[in-house]
Amino acid sequence: MQVPKSLFSEGGVIAPGGPEKWKIKAQSLISFENVSGLTLDGYGTINGLGKGWWDLSCAYHPKLKGCYDRRPTTLTFIYCTRIRVNNIFMINSPQVHILVWYSNDVKFDSVSINSPALSPNTDGIHIEDSKNVSVFHSVIKAGDDCISIGDQSFHILIVNIFCGPGHGISIGSLGRDGEEVKVENIQVHRANFFGTTNGVRIKTYQVGKGIVHHVGFKNLTFHNVENPIIIDQHYCFDPNGCPDLPTAVHIDDVKFQGAIGTSASEVAMNLNCSKSVPCTNINFKNIRLKPAKSLKRIKSSCNNAYGSNTGTVKPSSCLHS
């Protein structure tokens, strides 16, 4: 399907409201499937009116009868190619604001996303089963990850992002059901984090298999951020923790190059890798993190993480050579 160069230009789109207002069981407010050559441009606003859905979220109200595990996304691209999204303002999605799935050659530029910090699962942009996706010059405030990258994602470029509130920029979570995953060539450059619960993060389940390979985080700025740099191969929902298993997603060739700012948690760099499948070829280069005002000192923590250091690394690196 070929679409005219500009489909939308300045204006607004407003969702019906909470679940009682939706007459059909739609999975997305706006969805494009099998579309090629689409540009969304102009300074319009898309309002997901998500509060009615958040108030019935199972994540926040697990004992509520009739709560909703799944809620609509606002803007979805499925099996699409050559997509350009510029100068769009989105607010208050019921769940994920923008979903990119099974798509190729998708570029976002100057996108603004704004939802409250406590809005459940309102990721700004989620990318999965897609390749050649880029996000430039965007401001994302969300109740979950500002940008999240799922399985089978390749050649993702993220440049000049302002994130916060939110959960940071994350790869994962991967391998939840024991599947074999593959994520390669993810580059995040010039990202700024403001009061987020994480900075840059890779998270995998112990039961997963496969690889996350060739990841670069470069020129990062953290402002009062919890967990500025974190790799977690023991991601789980058990409050007592999860045991180390003989399988894990292999995390290899990850570079953290150029990071400054303040950590709101004592462990500013936390690499919790698997004993069975350690993290390898990790590199810290020119890291200068300081404690936020609420802390006296910060440190790094490494379990089964191997790699090298270049230039100044503060707090002191814990990588094993």
GROMACS .gro file of C-alpha atoms in nm:
model
  321
    1MET     CA    1   0.000   0.000   0.000
    2GLN     CA    2   0.139   0.342  -0.097
    3VAL     CA    3   0.032   0.641   0.114
    4PRO     CA    4   0.058   1.011   0.023
    5LYS     CA    5   0.362   1.185   0.164
    6SER     CA    6   0.174   1.372   0.436
    7LEU     CA    7  -0.135   1.213   0.586
    8PHE     CA    8  -0.178   1.433   0.892
    9SER     CA    9  -0.073   1.798   0.925
   10GLU     CA   10  -0.149   2.001   1.239
   11GLY     CA   11  -0.461   1.925   1.433
   12GLY     CA   12  -0.564   1.686   1.707
   13VAL     CA   13  -0.683   1.332   1.767
   14ILE     CA   14  -0.860   1.246   2.094
   15ALA     CA   15  -0.933   0.892   2.217
   16PRO     CA   16  -1.285   0.803   2.333
   17GLY     CA   17  -1.182   0.788   2.702
   18GLY     CA   18  -1.184   0.498   2.949
   19PRO     CA   19  -1.289   0.141   2.863
   20GLU     CA   20  -1.660   0.218   2.902
   21LYS     CA   21  -1.631   0.465   2.613
   22TRP     CA   22  -1.465   0.226   2.368
   23LYS     CA   23  -1.735   0.057   2.160
   24ILE     CA   24  -1.498  -0.197   2.008
   25LYS     CA   25  -1.210  -0.398   2.151
   26ALA     CA   26  -0.946  -0.206   1.963
   27GLN     CA   27  -0.581  -0.272   2.044
   28SER     CA   28  -0.473   0.073   1.928
   29LEU     CA   29  -0.624   0.417   1.880
   30ILE     CA   30  -0.439   0.462   1.550
   31SER     CA   31  -0.288   0.163   1.373
   32PHE     CA   32  -0.104   0.123   1.041
   33GLU     CA   33  -0.047  -0.225   0.901
   34ASN     CA   34   0.139  -0.319   0.581
   35VAL     CA   35   0.194   0.048   0.498
   36SER     CA   36   0.493   0.174   0.300
   37GLY     CA   37   0.610   0.532   0.248
   38LEU     CA   38   0.407   0.709   0.518
   39THR     CA   39   0.495   1.045   0.675
   40LEU     CA   40   0.315   1.186   0.980
   41ASP     CA   41   0.418   1.549   1.009
   42GLY     CA   42   0.280   1.868   1.153
   43TYR     CA   43   0.241   1.994   1.508
   44GLY     CA   44  -0.070   1.804   1.607
   45THR     CA   45  -0.155   1.645   1.942
   46ILE     CA   46  -0.273   1.289   1.998
   47ASN     CA   47  -0.444   1.251   2.336
   48GLY     CA   48  -0.498   0.894   2.458
   49LEU     CA   49  -0.715   1.001   2.757
   50GLY     CA   50  -0.556   0.720   2.952
   51LYS     CA   51  -0.664   0.794   3.309
   52GLY     CA   52  -0.984   0.592   3.280
   53TRP     CA   53  -0.771   0.293   3.184
   54TRP     CA   54  -0.500   0.356   3.445
   55ASP     CA   55  -0.763   0.358   3.721
   56LEU     CA   56  -0.860   0.002   3.617
   57SER     CA   57  -0.508  -0.129   3.564
   58CYS     CA   58  -0.436  -0.474   3.708
   59ALA     CA   59  -0.075  -0.366   3.759
   60TYR     CA   60  -0.183  -0.102   4.010
   61HIS     CA   61  -0.511  -0.256   4.126
   62PRO     CA   62  -0.455  -0.636   4.122
   63LYS     CA   63  -0.750  -0.709   4.352
   64LEU     CA   64  -0.993  -0.502   4.152
   65LYS     CA   65  -1.262  -0.711   3.984
   66GLY     CA   66  -1.269  -0.638   3.613
   67CYS     CA   67  -0.923  -0.481   3.603
   68TYR     CA   68  -0.741  -0.467   3.270
   69ASP     CA   69  -0.410  -0.639   3.197
   70ARG     CA   70  -0.408  -0.522   2.836
   71ARG     CA   71  -0.491  -0.169   2.739
   72PRO     CA   72  -0.479   0.004   2.401
   73THR     CA   73  -0.166   0.159   2.261
   74THR     CA   74  -0.208   0.499   2.099
   75LEU     CA   75  -0.009   0.468   1.776
   76THR     CA   76   0.098   0.136   1.623
   77PHE     CA   77   0.301   0.038   1.317
   78ILE     CA   78   0.290  -0.330   1.215
   79TYR     CA   79   0.464  -0.473   0.906
   80CYS     CA   80   0.543  -0.123   0.785
   81THR     CA   81   0.838   0.016   0.586
   82ARG     CA   82   0.973   0.365   0.518
   83ILE     CA   83   0.783   0.540   0.796
   84ARG     CA   84   0.863   0.897   0.903
   85VAL     CA   85   0.707   1.056   1.214
   86ASN     CA   86   0.801   1.419   1.282
   87ASN     CA   87   0.686   1.693   1.522
   88ILE     CA   88   0.407   1.493   1.684
   89PHE     CA   89   0.295   1.562   2.043
   90MET     CA   90   0.140   1.268   2.234
   91ILE     CA   91  -0.009   1.262   2.583
   92ASN     CA   92  -0.169   1.018   2.827
   93SER     CA   93  -0.173   0.690   2.639
   94PRO     CA   94  -0.369   0.406   2.805
   95GLN     CA   95  -0.056   0.191   2.768
   96VAL     CA   96   0.241   0.218   2.528
   97HIS     CA   97   0.235   0.545   2.333
   98ILE     CA   98   0.407   0.423   2.014
   99LEU     CA   99   0.459   0.058   1.916
  100VAL     CA  100   0.685  -0.045   1.627
  101TRP     CA  101   0.644  -0.414   1.543
  102TYR     CA  102   0.770  -0.622   1.249
  103SER     CA  103   0.874  -0.305   1.069
  104ASN     CA  104   1.178  -0.176   0.879
  105ASP     CA  105   1.318   0.172   0.810
  106VAL     CA  106   1.122   0.374   1.066
  107LYS     CA  107   1.242   0.721   1.173
  108PHE     CA  108   1.110   0.943   1.451
  109ASP     CA  109   1.227   1.303   1.478
  110SER     CA  110   1.123   1.574   1.725
  111VAL     CA  111   0.853   1.366   1.894
  112SER     CA  112   0.719   1.480   2.231
  113ILE     CA  113   0.551   1.233   2.468
  114ASN     CA  114   0.406   1.329   2.805
  115SER     CA  115   0.237   1.106   3.064
  116PRO     CA  116   0.254   1.114   3.445
  117ALA     CA  117   0.529   0.924   3.628
  118LEU     CA  118   0.273   0.694   3.791
  119SER     CA  119   0.080   0.606   3.476
  120PRO     CA  120   0.121   0.226   3.444
  121ASN     CA  121   0.314   0.073   3.152
  122THR     CA  122   0.302   0.388   2.944
  123ASP     CA  123   0.630   0.334   2.759
  124GLY     CA  124   0.709   0.618   2.524
  125ILE     CA  125   0.827   0.409   2.225
  126HIS     CA  126   0.852   0.030   2.220
  127ILE     CA  127   1.042  -0.140   1.936
  128GLU     CA  128   1.023  -0.514   1.873
  129ASP     CA  129   1.087  -0.754   1.585
  130SER     CA  130   1.205  -0.456   1.383
  131LYS     CA  131   1.521  -0.322   1.220
  132ASN     CA  132   1.664   0.010   1.104
  133VAL     CA  133   1.464   0.219   1.352
  134SER     CA  134   1.590   0.560   1.466
  135VAL     CA  135   1.468   0.815   1.720
  136PHE     CA  136   1.614   1.167   1.707
  137HIS     CA  137   1.575   1.489   1.910
  138SER     CA  138   1.279   1.380   2.122
  139VAL     CA  139   1.146   1.454   2.471
  140ILE     CA  140   0.976   1.165   2.651
  141LYS     CA  141   0.804   1.173   2.990
  142ALA     CA  142   0.638   0.844   3.081
  143GLY     CA  143   0.530   0.602   3.351
  144ASP     CA  144   0.756   0.328   3.216
  145ASP     CA  145   1.056   0.313   2.983
  146CYS     CA  146   1.106   0.623   2.773
  147ILE     CA  147   1.224   0.388   2.498
  148SER     CA  148   1.220   0.009   2.525
  149ILE     CA  149   1.374  -0.237   2.281
  150GLY     CA  150   1.247  -0.594   2.263
  151ASP     CA  151   1.350  -0.917   2.097
  152GLN     CA  152   1.463  -0.949   1.734
  153SER     CA  153   1.557  -0.582   1.712
  154PHE     CA  154   1.855  -0.486   1.494
  155HIS     CA  155   2.026  -0.161   1.393
  156ILE     CA  156   1.849   0.076   1.632
  157LEU     CA  157   1.984   0.433   1.662
  158ILE     CA  158   1.871   0.669   1.940
  159VAL     CA  159   2.021   1.019   1.945
  160ASN     CA  160   1.961   1.332   2.155
  161ILE     CA  161   1.685   1.215   2.387
  162PHE     CA  162   1.552   1.388   2.700
  163CYS     CA  163   1.398   1.126   2.929
  164GLY     CA  164   1.220   1.182   3.258
  165PRO     CA  165   1.016   1.099   3.443
  166GLY     CA  166   1.025   0.734   3.341
  167HIS     CA  167   1.225   0.414   3.373
  168GLY     CA  168   1.504   0.515   3.135
  169ILE     CA  169   1.608   0.356   2.805
  170SER     CA  170   1.595  -0.023   2.824
  171ILE     CA  171   1.683  -0.327   2.619
  172GLY     CA  172   1.446  -0.599   2.738
  173SER     CA  173   1.307  -0.759   2.926
  174LEU     CA  174   1.417  -1.062   2.721
  175GLY     CA  175   1.364  -1.438   2.743
  176ARG     CA  176   1.073  -1.445   2.984
  177ASP     CA  177   0.934  -1.774   2.850
  178GLY     CA  178   1.268  -1.942   2.788
  179GLU     CA  179   1.282  -1.849   2.421
  180GLU     CA  180   1.602  -1.782   2.229
  181VAL     CA  181   1.644  -1.411   2.167
  182LYS     CA  182   1.868  -1.197   1.949
  183VAL     CA  183   1.928  -0.822   1.970
  184GLU     CA  184   2.217  -0.660   1.783
  185ASN     CA  185   2.364  -0.318   1.708
  186ILE     CA  186   2.178  -0.088   1.944
  187GLN     CA  187   2.330   0.262   1.969
  188VAL     CA  188   2.221   0.529   2.217
  189HIS     CA  189   2.405   0.863   2.188
  190ARG     CA  190   2.355   1.192   2.372
  191ALA     CA  191   2.080   1.083   2.609
  192ASN     CA  192   1.980   1.298   2.908
  193PHE     CA  193   1.797   1.152   3.208
  194PHE     CA  194   1.610   1.355   3.470
  195GLY     CA  195   1.498   1.184   3.792
  196THR     CA  196   1.437   0.850   3.624
  197THR     CA  197   1.428   0.517   3.807
  198ASN     CA  198   1.694   0.383   3.569
  199GLY     CA  199   1.930   0.532   3.316
  200VAL     CA  200   2.047   0.286   3.048
  201ARG     CA  201   1.953  -0.073   3.119
  202ILE     CA  202   1.972  -0.426   2.977
  203LYS     CA  203   1.740  -0.675   3.148
  204THR     CA  204   1.698  -1.047   3.079
  205TYR     CA  205   1.532  -1.343   3.246
  206GLN     CA  206   1.742  -1.637   3.367
  207VAL     CA  207   1.538  -1.886   3.165
  208GLY     CA  208   1.611  -1.708   2.837
  209LYS     CA  209   1.872  -1.800   2.578
  210GLY     CA  210   2.038  -1.623   2.285
  211ILE     CA  211   2.243  -1.305   2.271
  212VAL     CA  212   2.246  -0.926   2.309
  213HIS     CA  213   2.546  -0.810   2.111
  214HIS     CA  214   2.718  -0.487   1.998
  215VAL     CA  215   2.551  -0.221   2.212
  216GLY     CA  216   2.686   0.132   2.254
  217PHE     CA  217   2.579   0.391   2.512
  218LYS     CA  218   2.768   0.713   2.446
  219ASN     CA  219   2.764   1.066   2.592
  220LEU     CA  220   2.509   1.021   2.867
  221THR     CA  221   2.402   1.278   3.127
  222PHE     CA  222   2.227   1.176   3.448
  223HIS     CA  223   2.047   1.418   3.681
  224ASN     CA  224   1.955   1.255   4.014
  225VAL     CA  225   1.898   0.917   3.849
  226GLU     CA  226   1.858   0.584   4.028
  227ASN     CA  227   2.062   0.303   3.869
  228PRO     CA  228   2.231   0.515   3.601
  229ILE     CA  229   2.404   0.213   3.443
  230ILE     CA  230   2.255  -0.132   3.495
  231ILE     CA  231   2.273  -0.480   3.344
  232ASP     CA  232   2.049  -0.739   3.507
  233GLN     CA  233   2.055  -1.101   3.392
  234HIS     CA  234   1.844  -1.197   3.694
  235TYR     CA  235   1.534  -0.996   3.608
  236CYS     CA  236   1.232  -1.149   3.782
  237PHE     CA  237   0.922  -1.057   3.977
  238ASP     CA  238   0.986  -1.278   4.282
  239PRO     CA  239   1.041  -1.051   4.585
  240ASN     CA  240   1.276  -1.315   4.729
  241GLY     CA  241   1.491  -1.313   4.418
  242CYS     CA  242   1.540  -1.578   4.151
  243PRO     CA  243   1.807  -1.849   4.146
  244ASP     CA  244   2.095  -1.858   3.900
  245LEU     CA  245   2.017  -2.110   3.626
  246PRO     CA  246   2.243  -2.288   3.374
  247THR     CA  247   2.088  -2.083   3.093
  248ALA     CA  248   2.091  -1.709   3.031
  249VAL     CA  249   2.089  -1.457   2.750
  250HIS     CA  250   2.454  -1.384   2.668
  251ILE     CA  251   2.532  -1.012   2.690
  252ASP     CA  252   2.844  -0.930   2.489
  253ASP     CA  253   3.026  -0.625   2.350
  254VAL     CA  254   2.857  -0.345   2.542
  255LYS     CA  255   3.029  -0.006   2.563
  256PHE     CA  256   2.950   0.275   2.808
  257GLN     CA  257   3.152   0.568   2.676
  258GLY     CA  258   3.122   0.915   2.821
  259ALA     CA  259   2.885   0.957   3.115
  260ILE     CA  260   2.852   1.239   3.366
  261GLY     CA  261   2.603   1.343   3.631
  262THR     CA  262   2.459   1.233   3.965
  263SER     CA  263   2.332   0.902   4.097
  264ALA     CA  264   2.042   0.882   4.342
  265SER     CA  265   2.135   0.524   4.435
  266GLU     CA  266   2.450   0.408   4.612
  267VAL     CA  267   2.527   0.153   4.340
  268ALA     CA  268   2.559   0.378   4.038
  269MET     CA  269   2.695   0.108   3.805
  270ASN     CA  270   2.535  -0.230   3.868
  271LEU     CA  271   2.621  -0.527   3.648
  272ASN     CA  272   2.445  -0.834   3.787
  273CYS     CA  273   2.538  -1.102   3.537
  274SER     CA  274   2.490  -1.477   3.527
  275LYS     CA  275   2.748  -1.717   3.672
  276SER     CA  276   2.661  -1.967   3.399
  277VAL     CA  277   2.668  -1.719   3.108
  278PRO     CA  278   2.869  -1.414   3.219
  279CYS     CA  279   2.864  -1.073   3.054
  280THR     CA  280   3.169  -1.034   2.829
  281ASN     CA  281   3.354  -0.757   2.647
  282ILE     CA  282   3.207  -0.478   2.859
  283ASN     CA  283   3.389  -0.144   2.833
  284PHE     CA  284   3.373   0.161   3.058
  285LYS     CA  285   3.531   0.475   2.911
  286ASN     CA  286   3.539   0.822   3.066
  287ILE     CA  287   3.270   0.774   3.330
  288ARG     CA  288   3.241   1.052   3.589
  289LEU     CA  289   2.944   1.001   3.817
  290LYS     CA  290   2.890   1.173   4.152
  291PRO     CA  291   2.646   1.111   4.437
  292ALA     CA  292   2.324   1.309   4.445
  293LYS     CA  293   2.275   1.539   4.743
  294SER     CA  294   2.097   1.264   4.937
  295LEU     CA  295   2.406   1.037   4.926
  296LYS     CA  296   2.757   1.057   5.070
  297ARG     CA  297   2.918   0.817   4.826
  298ILE     CA  298   2.847   0.588   4.533
  299LYS     CA  299   3.008   0.268   4.408
  300SER     CA  300   3.000   0.009   4.132
  301SER     CA  301   2.899  -0.355   4.170
  302CYS     CA  302   2.981  -0.640   3.933
  303ASN     CA  303   2.885  -1.005   3.938
  304ASN     CA  304   3.034  -1.218   3.659
  305ALA     CA  305   3.103  -0.916   3.437
  306TYR     CA  306   3.423  -0.915   3.229
  307GLY     CA  307   3.577  -0.638   3.028
  308SER     CA  308   3.808  -0.337   3.025
  309ASN     CA  309   3.833   0.028   3.127
  310THR     CA  310   3.957   0.330   2.935
  311GLY     CA  311   4.034   0.673   3.075
  312THR     CA  312   3.878   0.792   3.401
  313VAL     CA  313   3.611   0.571   3.555
  314LYS     CA  314   3.434   0.702   3.867
  315PRO     CA  315   3.313   0.536   4.077
  316SER     CA  316   3.596   0.287   4.038
  317SER     CA  317   3.522   0.009   3.793
  318CYS     CA  318   3.452  -0.341   3.921
  319LEU     CA  319   3.491  -0.523   3.588
  320HIS     CA  320   3.691  -0.845   3.587
  321SER     CA  321   3.964  -0.863   3.326
   0.00000   0.00000   0.00000
